[in-house]
Coordinates of C-alpha atoms in Angstrom, one line a residue:
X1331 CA -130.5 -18.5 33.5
X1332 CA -133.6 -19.6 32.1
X1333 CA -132.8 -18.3 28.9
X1334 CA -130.5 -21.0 28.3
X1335 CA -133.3 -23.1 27.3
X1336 CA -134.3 -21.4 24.9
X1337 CA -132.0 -22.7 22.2
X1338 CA -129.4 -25.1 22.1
X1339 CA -126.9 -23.2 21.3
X1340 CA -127.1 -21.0 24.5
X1341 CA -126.7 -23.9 27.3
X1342 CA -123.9 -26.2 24.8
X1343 CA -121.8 -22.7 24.0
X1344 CA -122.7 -21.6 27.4
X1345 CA -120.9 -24.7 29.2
X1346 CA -118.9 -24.9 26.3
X1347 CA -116.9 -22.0 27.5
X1348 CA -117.0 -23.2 31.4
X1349 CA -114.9 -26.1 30.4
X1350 CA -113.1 -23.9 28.5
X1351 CA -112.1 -21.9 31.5
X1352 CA -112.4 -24.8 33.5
X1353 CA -109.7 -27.1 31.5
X1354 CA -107.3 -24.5 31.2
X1355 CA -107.4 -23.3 34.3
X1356 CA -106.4 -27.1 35.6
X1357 CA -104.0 -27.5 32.6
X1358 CA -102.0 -23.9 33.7
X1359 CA -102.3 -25.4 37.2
X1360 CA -100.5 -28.4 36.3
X1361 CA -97.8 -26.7 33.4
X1362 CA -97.1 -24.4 36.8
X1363 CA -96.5 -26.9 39.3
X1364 CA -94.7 -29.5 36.7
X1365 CA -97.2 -32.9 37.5
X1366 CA -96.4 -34.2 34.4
X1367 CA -98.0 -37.3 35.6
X1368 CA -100.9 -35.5 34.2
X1369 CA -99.9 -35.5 30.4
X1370 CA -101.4 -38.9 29.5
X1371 CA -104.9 -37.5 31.0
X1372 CA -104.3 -34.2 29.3
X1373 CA -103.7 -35.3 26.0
X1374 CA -107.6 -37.2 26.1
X1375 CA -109.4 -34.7 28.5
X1376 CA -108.7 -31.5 26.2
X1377 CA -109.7 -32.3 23.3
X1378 CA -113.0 -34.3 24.6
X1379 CA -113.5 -31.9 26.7
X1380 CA -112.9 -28.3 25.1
X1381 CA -114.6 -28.9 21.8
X1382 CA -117.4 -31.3 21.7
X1383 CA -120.0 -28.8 23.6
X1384 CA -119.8 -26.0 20.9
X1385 CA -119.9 -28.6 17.8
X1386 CA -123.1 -29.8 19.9
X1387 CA -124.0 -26.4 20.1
X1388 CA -123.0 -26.0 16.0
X1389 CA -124.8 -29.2 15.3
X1390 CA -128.0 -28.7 16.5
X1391 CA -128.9 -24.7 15.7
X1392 CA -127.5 -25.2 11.9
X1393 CA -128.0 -29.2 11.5
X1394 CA -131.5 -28.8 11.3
X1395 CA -131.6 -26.4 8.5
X1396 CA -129.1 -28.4 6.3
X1397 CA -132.1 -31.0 6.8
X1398 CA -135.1 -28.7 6.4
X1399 CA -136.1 -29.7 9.5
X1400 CA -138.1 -27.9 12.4
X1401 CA -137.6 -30.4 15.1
X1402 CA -137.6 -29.1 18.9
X1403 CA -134.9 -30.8 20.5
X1404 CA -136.4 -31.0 24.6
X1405 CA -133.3 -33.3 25.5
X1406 CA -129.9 -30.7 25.2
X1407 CA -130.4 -29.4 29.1
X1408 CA -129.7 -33.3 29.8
X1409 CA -127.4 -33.9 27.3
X1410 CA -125.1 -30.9 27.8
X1411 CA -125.3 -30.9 31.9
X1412 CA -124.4 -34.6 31.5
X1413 CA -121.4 -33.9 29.2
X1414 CA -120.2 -31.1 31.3
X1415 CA -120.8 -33.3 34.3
X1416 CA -118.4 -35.5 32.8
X1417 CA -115.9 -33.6 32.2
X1418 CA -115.9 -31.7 35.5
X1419 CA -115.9 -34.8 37.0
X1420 CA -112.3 -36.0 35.8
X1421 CA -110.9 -33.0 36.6
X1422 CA -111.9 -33.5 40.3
X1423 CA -110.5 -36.8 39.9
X1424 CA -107.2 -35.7 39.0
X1425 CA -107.4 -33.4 42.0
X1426 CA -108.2 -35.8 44.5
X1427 CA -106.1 -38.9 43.0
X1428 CA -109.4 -41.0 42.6
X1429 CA -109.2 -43.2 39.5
X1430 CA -112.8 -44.5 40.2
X1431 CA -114.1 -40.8 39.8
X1432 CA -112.2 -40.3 36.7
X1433 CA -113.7 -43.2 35.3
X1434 CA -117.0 -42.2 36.1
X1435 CA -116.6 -38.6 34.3
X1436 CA -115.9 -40.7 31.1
X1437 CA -118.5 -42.8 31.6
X1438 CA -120.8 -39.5 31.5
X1439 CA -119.6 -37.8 28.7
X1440 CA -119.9 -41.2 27.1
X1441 CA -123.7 -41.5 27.9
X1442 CA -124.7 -38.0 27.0
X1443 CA -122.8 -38.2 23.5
X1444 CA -124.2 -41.2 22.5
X1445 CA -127.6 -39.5 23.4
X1446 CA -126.7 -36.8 21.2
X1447 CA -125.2 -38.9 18.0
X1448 CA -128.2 -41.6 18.2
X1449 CA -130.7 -37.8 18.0
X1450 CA -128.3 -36.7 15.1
X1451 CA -128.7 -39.6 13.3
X1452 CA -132.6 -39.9 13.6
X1453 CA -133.0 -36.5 12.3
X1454 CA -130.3 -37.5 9.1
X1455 CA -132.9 -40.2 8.8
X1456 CA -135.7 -38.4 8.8
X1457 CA -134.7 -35.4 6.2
X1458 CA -136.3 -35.6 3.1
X1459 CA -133.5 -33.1 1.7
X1460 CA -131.4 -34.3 -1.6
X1461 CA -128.0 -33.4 -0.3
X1462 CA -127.6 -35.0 3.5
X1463 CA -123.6 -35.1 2.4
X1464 CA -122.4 -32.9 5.3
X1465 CA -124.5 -34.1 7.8
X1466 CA -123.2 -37.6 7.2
X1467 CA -120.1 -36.8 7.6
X1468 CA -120.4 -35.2 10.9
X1469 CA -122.4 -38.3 12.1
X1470 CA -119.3 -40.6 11.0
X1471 CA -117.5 -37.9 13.1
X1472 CA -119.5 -38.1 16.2
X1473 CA -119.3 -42.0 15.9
X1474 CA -115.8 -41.2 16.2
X1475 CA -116.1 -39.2 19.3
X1476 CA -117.8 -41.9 20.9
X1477 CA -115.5 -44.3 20.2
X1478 CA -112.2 -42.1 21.4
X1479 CA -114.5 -41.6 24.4
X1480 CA -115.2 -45.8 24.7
X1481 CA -111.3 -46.0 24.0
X1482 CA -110.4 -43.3 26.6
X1483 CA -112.8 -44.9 29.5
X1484 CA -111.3 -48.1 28.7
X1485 CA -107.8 -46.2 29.7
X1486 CA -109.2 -44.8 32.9
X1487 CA -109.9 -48.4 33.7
X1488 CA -106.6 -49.9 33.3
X1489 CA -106.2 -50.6 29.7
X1490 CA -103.0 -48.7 28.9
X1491 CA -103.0 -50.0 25.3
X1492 CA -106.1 -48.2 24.5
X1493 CA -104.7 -44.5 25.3
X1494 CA -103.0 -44.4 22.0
X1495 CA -106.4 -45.3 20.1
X1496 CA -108.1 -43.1 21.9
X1497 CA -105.8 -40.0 21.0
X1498 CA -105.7 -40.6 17.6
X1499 CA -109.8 -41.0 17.0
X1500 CA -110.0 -38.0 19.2
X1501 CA -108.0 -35.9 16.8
X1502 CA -108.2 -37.4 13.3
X1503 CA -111.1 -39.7 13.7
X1504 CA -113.6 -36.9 15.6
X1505 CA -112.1 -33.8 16.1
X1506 CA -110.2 -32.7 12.4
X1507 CA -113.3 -34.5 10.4
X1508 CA -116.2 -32.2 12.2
X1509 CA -114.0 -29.4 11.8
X1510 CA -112.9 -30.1 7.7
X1511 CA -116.6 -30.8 7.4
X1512 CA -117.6 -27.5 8.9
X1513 CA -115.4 -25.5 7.4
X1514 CA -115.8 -27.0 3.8
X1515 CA -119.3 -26.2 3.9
X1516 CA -119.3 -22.8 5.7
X1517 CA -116.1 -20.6 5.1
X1518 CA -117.2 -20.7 1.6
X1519 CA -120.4 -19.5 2.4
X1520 CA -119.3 -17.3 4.8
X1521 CA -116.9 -15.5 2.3
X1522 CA -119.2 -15.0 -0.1
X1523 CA -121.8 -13.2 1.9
X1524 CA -118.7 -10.5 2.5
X1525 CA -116.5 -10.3 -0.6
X1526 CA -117.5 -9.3 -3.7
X1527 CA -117.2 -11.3 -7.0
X1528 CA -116.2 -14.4 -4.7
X1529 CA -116.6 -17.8 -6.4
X1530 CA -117.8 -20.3 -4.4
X1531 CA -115.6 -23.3 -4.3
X1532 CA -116.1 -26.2 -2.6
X1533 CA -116.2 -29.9 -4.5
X1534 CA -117.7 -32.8 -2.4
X1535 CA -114.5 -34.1 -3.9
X1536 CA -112.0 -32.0 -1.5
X1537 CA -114.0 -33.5 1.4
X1538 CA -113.9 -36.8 0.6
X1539 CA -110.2 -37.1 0.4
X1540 CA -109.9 -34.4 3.9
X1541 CA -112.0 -37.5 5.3
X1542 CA -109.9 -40.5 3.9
X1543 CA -106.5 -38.7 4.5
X1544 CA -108.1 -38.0 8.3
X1545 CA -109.1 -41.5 8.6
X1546 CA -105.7 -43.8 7.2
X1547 CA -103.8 -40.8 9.7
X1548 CA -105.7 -42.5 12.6
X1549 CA -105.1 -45.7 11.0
X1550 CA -101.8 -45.2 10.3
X1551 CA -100.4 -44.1 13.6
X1552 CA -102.3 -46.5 15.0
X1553 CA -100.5 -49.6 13.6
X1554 CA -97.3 -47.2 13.2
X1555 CA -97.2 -46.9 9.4
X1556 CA -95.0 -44.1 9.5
X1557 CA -94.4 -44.4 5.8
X1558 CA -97.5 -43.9 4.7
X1559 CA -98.6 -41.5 7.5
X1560 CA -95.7 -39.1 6.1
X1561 CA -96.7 -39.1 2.5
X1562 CA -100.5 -39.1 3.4
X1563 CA -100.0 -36.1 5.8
X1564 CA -97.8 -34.4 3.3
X1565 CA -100.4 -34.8 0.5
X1566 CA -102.4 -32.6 2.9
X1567 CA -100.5 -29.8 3.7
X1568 CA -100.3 -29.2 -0.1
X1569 CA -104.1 -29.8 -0.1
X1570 CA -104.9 -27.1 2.4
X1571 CA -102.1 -24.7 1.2
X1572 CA -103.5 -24.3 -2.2
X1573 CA -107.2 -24.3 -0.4
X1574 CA -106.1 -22.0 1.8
X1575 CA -105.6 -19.6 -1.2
X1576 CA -108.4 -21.1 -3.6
X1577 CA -110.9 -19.7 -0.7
X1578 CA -109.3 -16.1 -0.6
X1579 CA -107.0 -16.2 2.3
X1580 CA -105.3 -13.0 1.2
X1581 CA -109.1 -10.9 0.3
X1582 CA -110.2 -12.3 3.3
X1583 CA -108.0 -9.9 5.7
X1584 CA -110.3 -6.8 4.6
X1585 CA -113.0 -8.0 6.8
X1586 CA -111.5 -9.1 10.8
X1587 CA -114.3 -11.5 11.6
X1588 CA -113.8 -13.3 8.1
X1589 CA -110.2 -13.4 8.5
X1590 CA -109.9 -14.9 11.6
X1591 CA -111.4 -18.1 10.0
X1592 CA -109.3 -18.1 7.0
X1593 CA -106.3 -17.4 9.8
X1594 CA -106.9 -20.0 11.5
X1595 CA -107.4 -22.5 8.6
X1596 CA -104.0 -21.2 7.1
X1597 CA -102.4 -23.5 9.9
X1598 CA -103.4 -26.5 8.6
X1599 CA -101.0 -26.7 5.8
X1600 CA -98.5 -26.5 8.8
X1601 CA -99.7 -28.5 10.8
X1602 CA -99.6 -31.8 8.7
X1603 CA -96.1 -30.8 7.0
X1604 CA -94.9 -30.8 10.6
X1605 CA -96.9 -34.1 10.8
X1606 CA -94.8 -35.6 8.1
X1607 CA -91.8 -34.5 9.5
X1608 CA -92.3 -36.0 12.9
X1609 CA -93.2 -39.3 10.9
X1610 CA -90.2 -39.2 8.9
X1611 CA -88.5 -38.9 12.2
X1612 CA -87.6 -35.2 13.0
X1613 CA -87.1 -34.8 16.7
X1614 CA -89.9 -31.9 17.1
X1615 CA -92.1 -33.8 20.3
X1616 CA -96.0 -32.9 20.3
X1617 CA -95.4 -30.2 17.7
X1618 CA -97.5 -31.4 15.2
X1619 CA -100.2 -32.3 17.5
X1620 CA -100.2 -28.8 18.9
X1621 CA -100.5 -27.4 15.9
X1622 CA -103.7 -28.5 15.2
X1623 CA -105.5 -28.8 18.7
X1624 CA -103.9 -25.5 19.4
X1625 CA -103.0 -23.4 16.1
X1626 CA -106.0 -24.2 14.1
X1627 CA -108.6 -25.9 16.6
X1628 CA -108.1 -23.4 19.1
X1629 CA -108.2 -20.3 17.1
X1630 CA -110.5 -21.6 15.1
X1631 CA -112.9 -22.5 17.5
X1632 CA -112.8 -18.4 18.7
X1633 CA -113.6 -17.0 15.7
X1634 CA -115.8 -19.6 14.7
X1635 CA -117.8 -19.3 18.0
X1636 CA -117.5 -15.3 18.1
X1637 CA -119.3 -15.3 14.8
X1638 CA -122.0 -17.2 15.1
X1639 CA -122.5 -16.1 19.1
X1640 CA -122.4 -12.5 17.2
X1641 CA -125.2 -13.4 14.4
X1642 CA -127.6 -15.4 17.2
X1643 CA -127.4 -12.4 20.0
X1644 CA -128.7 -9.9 16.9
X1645 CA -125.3 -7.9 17.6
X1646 CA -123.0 -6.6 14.0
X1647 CA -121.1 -9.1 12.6
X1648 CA -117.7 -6.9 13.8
X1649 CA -114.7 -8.0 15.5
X1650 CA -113.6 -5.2 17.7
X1651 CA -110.3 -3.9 19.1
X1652 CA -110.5 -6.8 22.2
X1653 CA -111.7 -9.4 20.0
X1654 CA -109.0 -8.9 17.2
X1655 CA -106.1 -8.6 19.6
X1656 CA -107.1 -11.1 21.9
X1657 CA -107.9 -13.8 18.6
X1658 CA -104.1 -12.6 17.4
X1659 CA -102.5 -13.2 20.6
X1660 CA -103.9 -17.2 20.3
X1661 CA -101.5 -17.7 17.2
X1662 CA -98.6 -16.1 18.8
X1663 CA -99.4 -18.6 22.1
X1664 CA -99.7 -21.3 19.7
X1665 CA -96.4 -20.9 18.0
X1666 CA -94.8 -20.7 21.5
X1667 CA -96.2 -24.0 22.3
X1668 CA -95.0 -25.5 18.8
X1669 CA -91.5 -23.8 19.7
X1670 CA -91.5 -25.4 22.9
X1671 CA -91.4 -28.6 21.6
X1672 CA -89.5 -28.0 19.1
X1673 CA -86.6 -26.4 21.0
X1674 CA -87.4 -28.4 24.2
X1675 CA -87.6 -24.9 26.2
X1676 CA -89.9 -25.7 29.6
X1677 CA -90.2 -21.7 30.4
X1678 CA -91.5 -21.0 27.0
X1679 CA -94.0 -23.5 28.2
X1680 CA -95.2 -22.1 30.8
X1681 CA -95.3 -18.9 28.7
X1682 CA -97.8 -20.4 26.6
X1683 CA -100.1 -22.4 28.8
X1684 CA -100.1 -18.8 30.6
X1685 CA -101.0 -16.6 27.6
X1686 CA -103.5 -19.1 26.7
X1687 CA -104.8 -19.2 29.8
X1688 CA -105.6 -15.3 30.4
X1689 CA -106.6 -14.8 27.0
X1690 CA -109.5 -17.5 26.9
X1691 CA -110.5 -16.0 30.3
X1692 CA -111.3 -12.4 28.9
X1693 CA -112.6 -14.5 25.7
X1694 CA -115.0 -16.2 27.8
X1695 CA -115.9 -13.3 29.7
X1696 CA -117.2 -11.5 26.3
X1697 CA -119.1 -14.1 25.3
X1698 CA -120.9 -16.0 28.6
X1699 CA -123.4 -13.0 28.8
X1700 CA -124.7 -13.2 24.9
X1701 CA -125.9 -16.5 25.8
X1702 CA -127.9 -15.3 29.4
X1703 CA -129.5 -12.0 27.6
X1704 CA -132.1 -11.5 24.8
X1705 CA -131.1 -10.8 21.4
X1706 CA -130.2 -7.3 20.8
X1707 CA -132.6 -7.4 17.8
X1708 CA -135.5 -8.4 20.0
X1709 CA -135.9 -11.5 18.0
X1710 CA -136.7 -15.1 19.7
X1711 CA -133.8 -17.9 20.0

């Protein structure tokens, strides 16, 4: 265990995938015994609580570099047992019934992620570097996780007119602009380090209008625009359909580890023409919305995570047999849970929250030991 400080990427990813288990676990357990009381709570608690550990984890192993930084960070232990803390504690809550205790999770998370943004921004500050673009954006990110997370405690304490708010800055005001910003800056890179003749393509100008079309989405389905919300959402499905082929979806599918990123961003040109739809009307539920935490978040977050667990631990970057089947069996649990909504099927349902649920478990059982050994290649972090 005391390897876990030694980087913090091993304690974030580490806890990263116990709420991982942890969430699903609880969200299988509710899907199972129908407490759809729970949706409300499910609909903040998953995404602030299954994604914001790894981009910590991200953040602060590859942040520092963007800067030219060599900062040791002696505050993550704090920061990620806090968050984790938090999380574990609403679950508990919504166990026992205790509204009190779930506000009290929140109110953790809270604390350790402002920790975490206000340490972000110093080290923005302090880099000397030209280009701070990308690390910019991910702080106007993670000042949109904190407040979907003031916005979400607010709800545990009563305000019901902040739950909305708090699901939209979770997704488009957090979640989707860390992940855009990620992605625009490392599947590029990461292609061209396994394709041959690949041209890297990536203008500041693609991210800026992912960030503005992310931003009036939150905007707009806040103050129900739903006008403007369809156009601006179908803008960007034609955005990341022709990105999805600019970066080499098709050339990516020679190497598995590549093409599970490049998979996984495919969905995102669905995802936002089903968001169109729904705003235009179509009677498809949460489809759209599970499209993106689940289709692209969620498969995303696996092979993103695999990756850059594989390049840390000193193992090859190869996705084997397990890995591969498992990563393709999250897209054919995330088109159940789109179908579900779509076709209003409960049992398919509870097929999905099931398939999900197994899969992450063998997912997290690869990957929880990478973080509690030494590197393969006897090198220190």
């Amino acid at each position: 265990m005391k390897r876990l400080a030694l980087a913090p990427h091993r304690l974030y990813f580490f806890l990263g995938a116990l709420a991982v288990a942890l969430l699903f676990s609880w969200w299988w357990w509710q899907v199972q015994a129908q407490q759809m009381q729970t949706i409300a709570l499910h609909a903040l608690v998953m995404p602030l609580g299954v994604f914001p550990l790894f981009i910590l984890g991200f953040t602060f192993t590859a942040g520092p570099r963007w800067l030219g930084l060599d900062v040791p960070d002696h505050y993550f232990l704090l920061h990620g047992v806090t968050y984790f803390m938090g999380v574990a504690l609403v679950l508990l809550a919504s166990a026992l019934g205790w509204h009190p205790l779930r506000s009290s999770g929140f109110a953790f998370m809270l604390s350790a992620w402002l920790a975490v943004t206000w340490r972000w921004a110093a080290l923005v500050r302090m880099s000397k570097v030209d280009d701070k673009i990308h690390p910019i954006a991910l702080l106007f990110a993670m000042t949109g996780g904190a407040l979907a997370l003031v916005a979400s405690l607010l709800w545990s304490l009563g305000m019901q007119e902040t739950w909305q708010v708090g699901r939209e800055l979770a997704f488009f005001g957090f979640l989707l602009p860390v992940f855009l910003t990620v992605c625009h800056r490392m599947l590029p890179f990461f292609t061209s380090n396994v394709l041959q003749d690949y041209v890297v393509w990536r203008p500041y100008r693609l991210l800026y209008v992912w960030l503005g079309g992310s931003a009036l989405l939150a905007l707009t389905a806040c103050l129900n625009l739903l006008l403007v919300q369809a156009v601006v959402a179908g803008l960007m499905s034609l955005s990341f359909a022709y990105t999805s082929w600019r970066w080499g979806l098709l050339r990516s599918l020679q190497n598995r580890l590549l093409a599970m990123l490049h998979l996984s961003f495919a969905w995102l040109m669905v995802v936002f023409a089903l968001q169109a739809a729904t705003a235009l009307g179509a009677p498809i539920g949460s489809a759209a919305v599970h499209a993106l935490g689940l289709g692209f978040m969620g498969t995303m977050l696996v092979g993103f995570v695999s990756r850059v667990t594989f390049g840390h631990s000193g193992r090859a970057l190869q996705a084997n047999n397990l890995l591969w089947g498992l990563y393709l069996g999250l897209h054919i649990a995330a088109l159940l849970r789109v179908m579900a909504s779509l076709f209003v099927i409960p049992q398919i349902l509870q097929l999905s929250s099931s398939i999900w649920l197994a899969l992450l478990l063998i997912w997290t059982a690869q990957m929880l030991p990478a973080y509690l050994r030494a590197r393969a290649d006897g090198k220190a972090g």
